[in-house]
Amino acid sequence: MKITTVLNDYSGKQFSEFKKDLSDLLIENIEPIRDELIRLDNDHSFLLDILEKGTNEAMKRSSLNMKKIRDIVGLGY
């Protein structure tokens, strides 16, 4: 929404009306994020799965990097 539109819509109105509408809009937009965070916080198996996948990917990448480093410094085994 453009600032000029907001200014025109609330011209001559009480600031409290603007604040209420703004807070309602913020709640409407933030509530889905809050709900998703609560869902994720309650889904421990999903979080553990994400952590496990991240750990496996990190180990894979670090293993490849360590192999390259060992080859470069002559410690390839």
XYZ file of N, CA and C in Angstrom:
231
model
N 0.841 -1.169 0.000
C 0.000 0.000 0.000
C 0.891 1.238 0.000
N 0.548 2.197 -0.801
C 1.354 3.414 -0.910
C 1.058 4.362 0.248
N 2.060 5.137 0.610
C 1.920 6.086 1.710
C 0.820 7.097 1.423
N 0.759 7.560 0.183
C -0.280 8.549 -0.155
C -1.679 7.970 0.029
N -1.848 6.705 -0.276
C -3.148 6.051 -0.089
C -3.504 6.003 1.393
N -2.539 5.628 2.215
C -2.770 5.564 3.660
C -3.101 6.950 4.200
N -2.328 7.951 3.766
C -2.589 9.318 4.225
C -3.990 9.769 3.841
N -4.401 9.471 2.625
C -5.748 9.847 2.180
C -6.826 9.082 2.945
N -6.613 7.790 3.170
C -7.604 6.965 3.865
C -7.822 7.415 5.309
N -6.769 7.888 5.957
C -6.868 8.248 7.371
C -6.896 9.755 7.599
N -6.997 10.510 6.543
C -7.086 11.967 6.662
C -8.349 12.341 7.437
N -8.174 13.140 8.475
C -9.303 13.586 9.279
C -9.767 12.584 10.315
N -9.120 11.433 10.400
C -9.513 10.413 11.377
C -8.575 10.466 12.578
N -8.999 9.849 13.640
C -8.181 9.777 14.854
C -6.982 8.859 14.622
N -5.853 9.243 15.231
C -4.650 8.429 15.114
C -4.877 7.048 15.717
N -5.714 6.968 16.733
C -5.992 5.683 17.379
C -6.627 4.697 16.398
N -7.423 5.197 15.460
C -8.026 4.317 14.450
C -6.947 3.743 13.527
N -5.992 4.598 13.153
C -4.874 4.141 12.321
C -4.057 3.086 13.067
N -3.759 3.359 14.347
C -2.961 2.410 15.132
C -3.663 1.059 15.251
N -4.965 1.076 15.471
C -5.710 -0.178 15.585
C -5.660 -0.952 14.274
N -5.905 -0.260 13.156
C -5.870 -0.928 11.851
C -4.473 -1.458 11.541
N -3.465 -0.681 11.900
C -2.086 -1.116 11.669
C -1.764 -2.351 12.503
N -2.160 -2.347 13.765
C -1.873 -3.518 14.603
C -2.630 -4.750 14.104
N -3.864 -4.568 13.651
C -4.621 -5.693 13.080
C -3.918 -6.251 11.843
N -3.412 -5.359 11.010
C -2.707 -5.780 9.793
C -1.418 -6.523 10.138
N -0.690 -6.003 11.122
C 0.546 -6.671 11.544
C 0.262 -8.062 12.100
N -0.743 -8.156 12.950
C -1.106 -9.457 13.526
C -1.506 -10.429 12.429
N -2.279 -9.956 11.482
C -2.733 -10.802 10.368
C -1.557 -11.355 9.569
N -0.500 -10.545 9.423
C 0.652 -10.975 8.627
C 1.669 -11.769 9.431
N 1.740 -11.525 10.724
C 2.728 -12.212 11.558
C 2.188 -13.525 12.116
N 0.890 -13.633 12.268
C 0.285 -14.826 12.867
C 0.650 -16.130 12.150
N 0.655 -16.176 10.805
C 1.053 -17.434 10.144
C 2.499 -17.840 10.466
N 3.364 -16.857 10.633
C 4.757 -17.151 10.992
C 4.805 -17.747 12.394
N 4.066 -17.151 13.314
C 3.985 -17.654 14.682
C 3.448 -19.081 14.698
N 2.392 -19.314 13.948
C 1.796 -20.653 13.900
C 2.787 -21.688 13.375
N 3.548 -21.307 12.352
C 4.535 -22.235 11.789
C 5.654 -22.510 12.791
N 6.095 -21.486 13.511
C 7.127 -21.688 14.528
C 6.639 -22.627 15.630
N 5.401 -22.466 16.044
C 4.835 -23.358 17.060
C 4.759 -24.782 16.523
N 4.323 -24.928 15.274
C 4.227 -26.259 14.671
C 5.601 -26.921 14.628
N 6.609 -26.169 14.184
C 7.957 -26.727 14.101
C 8.501 -27.069 15.481
N 8.232 -26.214 16.453
C 8.715 -26.456 17.808
C 8.104 -27.727 18.395
N 6.905 -28.055 17.991
C 6.227 -29.249 18.497
C 6.547 -30.513 17.699
N 7.166 -30.367 16.544
C 7.463 -31.515 15.679
C 8.931 -31.911 15.841
N 9.227 -32.554 16.960
C 10.615 -32.896 17.289
C 11.237 -33.854 16.280
N 10.473 -34.797 15.768
C 11.044 -35.750 14.811
C 11.453 -35.035 13.529
N 10.675 -34.055 13.098
C 11.024 -33.283 11.903
C 12.319 -32.510 12.136
N 12.425 -31.865 13.304
C 13.631 -31.098 13.613
C 14.856 -32.003 13.704
N 14.701 -33.161 14.322
C 15.826 -34.098 14.406
C 16.236 -34.595 13.026
N 15.255 -34.814 12.157
C 15.535 -35.238 10.785
C 16.322 -34.160 10.041
N 15.926 -32.907 10.206
C 16.640 -31.788 9.569
C 18.075 -31.726 10.084
N 18.243 -31.856 11.401
C 19.585 -31.830 11.980
C 20.440 -32.979 11.457
N 19.851 -34.159 11.351
C 20.593 -35.320 10.851
C 21.010 -35.113 9.396
N 20.088 -34.625 8.579
C 20.422 -34.370 7.173
C 21.515 -33.317 7.057
N 21.424 -32.267 7.875
C 22.450 -31.222 7.863
C 23.803 -31.756 8.287
N 23.802 -32.595 9.304
C 25.045 -33.201 9.777
C 25.659 -34.079 8.696
N 24.843 -34.901 8.061
C 25.343 -35.779 6.999
C 25.918 -34.978 5.840
N 25.237 -33.917 5.446
C 25.720 -33.081 4.339
C 27.027 -32.386 4.724
N 27.111 -31.892 5.951
C 28.333 -31.236 6.412
C 29.499 -32.218 6.451
N 29.241 -33.434 6.914
C 30.294 -34.453 6.959
C 30.768 -34.808 5.556
N 29.825 -34.931 4.626
C 30.171 -35.262 3.247
C 31.054 -34.169 2.645
N 30.635 -32.925 2.827
C 31.408 -31.813 2.257
C 32.774 -31.678 2.916
N 32.805 -31.811 4.233
C 34.091 -31.669 4.913
C 35.029 -32.812 4.546
N 34.486 -33.996 4.339
C 35.304 -35.136 3.942
C 35.945 -34.889 2.578
N 35.150 -34.362 1.645
C 35.696 -34.047 0.318
C 36.763 -32.963 0.409
N 36.506 -31.939 1.211
C 37.489 -30.864 1.369
C 38.768 -31.379 2.011
N 38.645 -32.218 3.026
C 39.833 -32.759 3.683
C 40.632 -33.636 2.727
N 39.963 -34.391 1.868
C 40.671 -35.203 0.876
C 41.463 -34.308 -0.063
N 40.845 -33.228 -0.540
C 41.538 -32.292 -1.430
C 42.744 -31.678 -0.730
N 42.570 -31.297 0.521
C 43.669 -30.685 1.273
C 44.798 -31.691 1.472
N 44.455 -32.922 1.829
C 45.487 -33.951 2.012
C 46.242 -34.202 0.710
N 45.523 -34.232 -0.405
C 46.176 -34.430 -1.703
C 47.115 -33.272 -2.017
N 46.693 -32.051 -1.715
C 47.512 -30.872 -2.006
C 48.791 -30.876 -1.174
N 48.700 -31.232 0.095
C 49.883 -31.203 0.958
C 50.656 -32.523 0.950
N 50.193 -33.467 0.154
C 50.923 -34.721 0.005
C 50.638 -35.745 1.085
N 49.515 -35.629 1.725
C 49.150 -36.598 2.756
C 47.999 -37.482 2.311
N 47.782 -37.580 1.003
C 46.669 -38.361 0.482
C 46.750 -39.813 0.901
N 45.703 -40.279 1.535
C 45.639 -41.688 1.939
C 44.238 -42.185 1.905
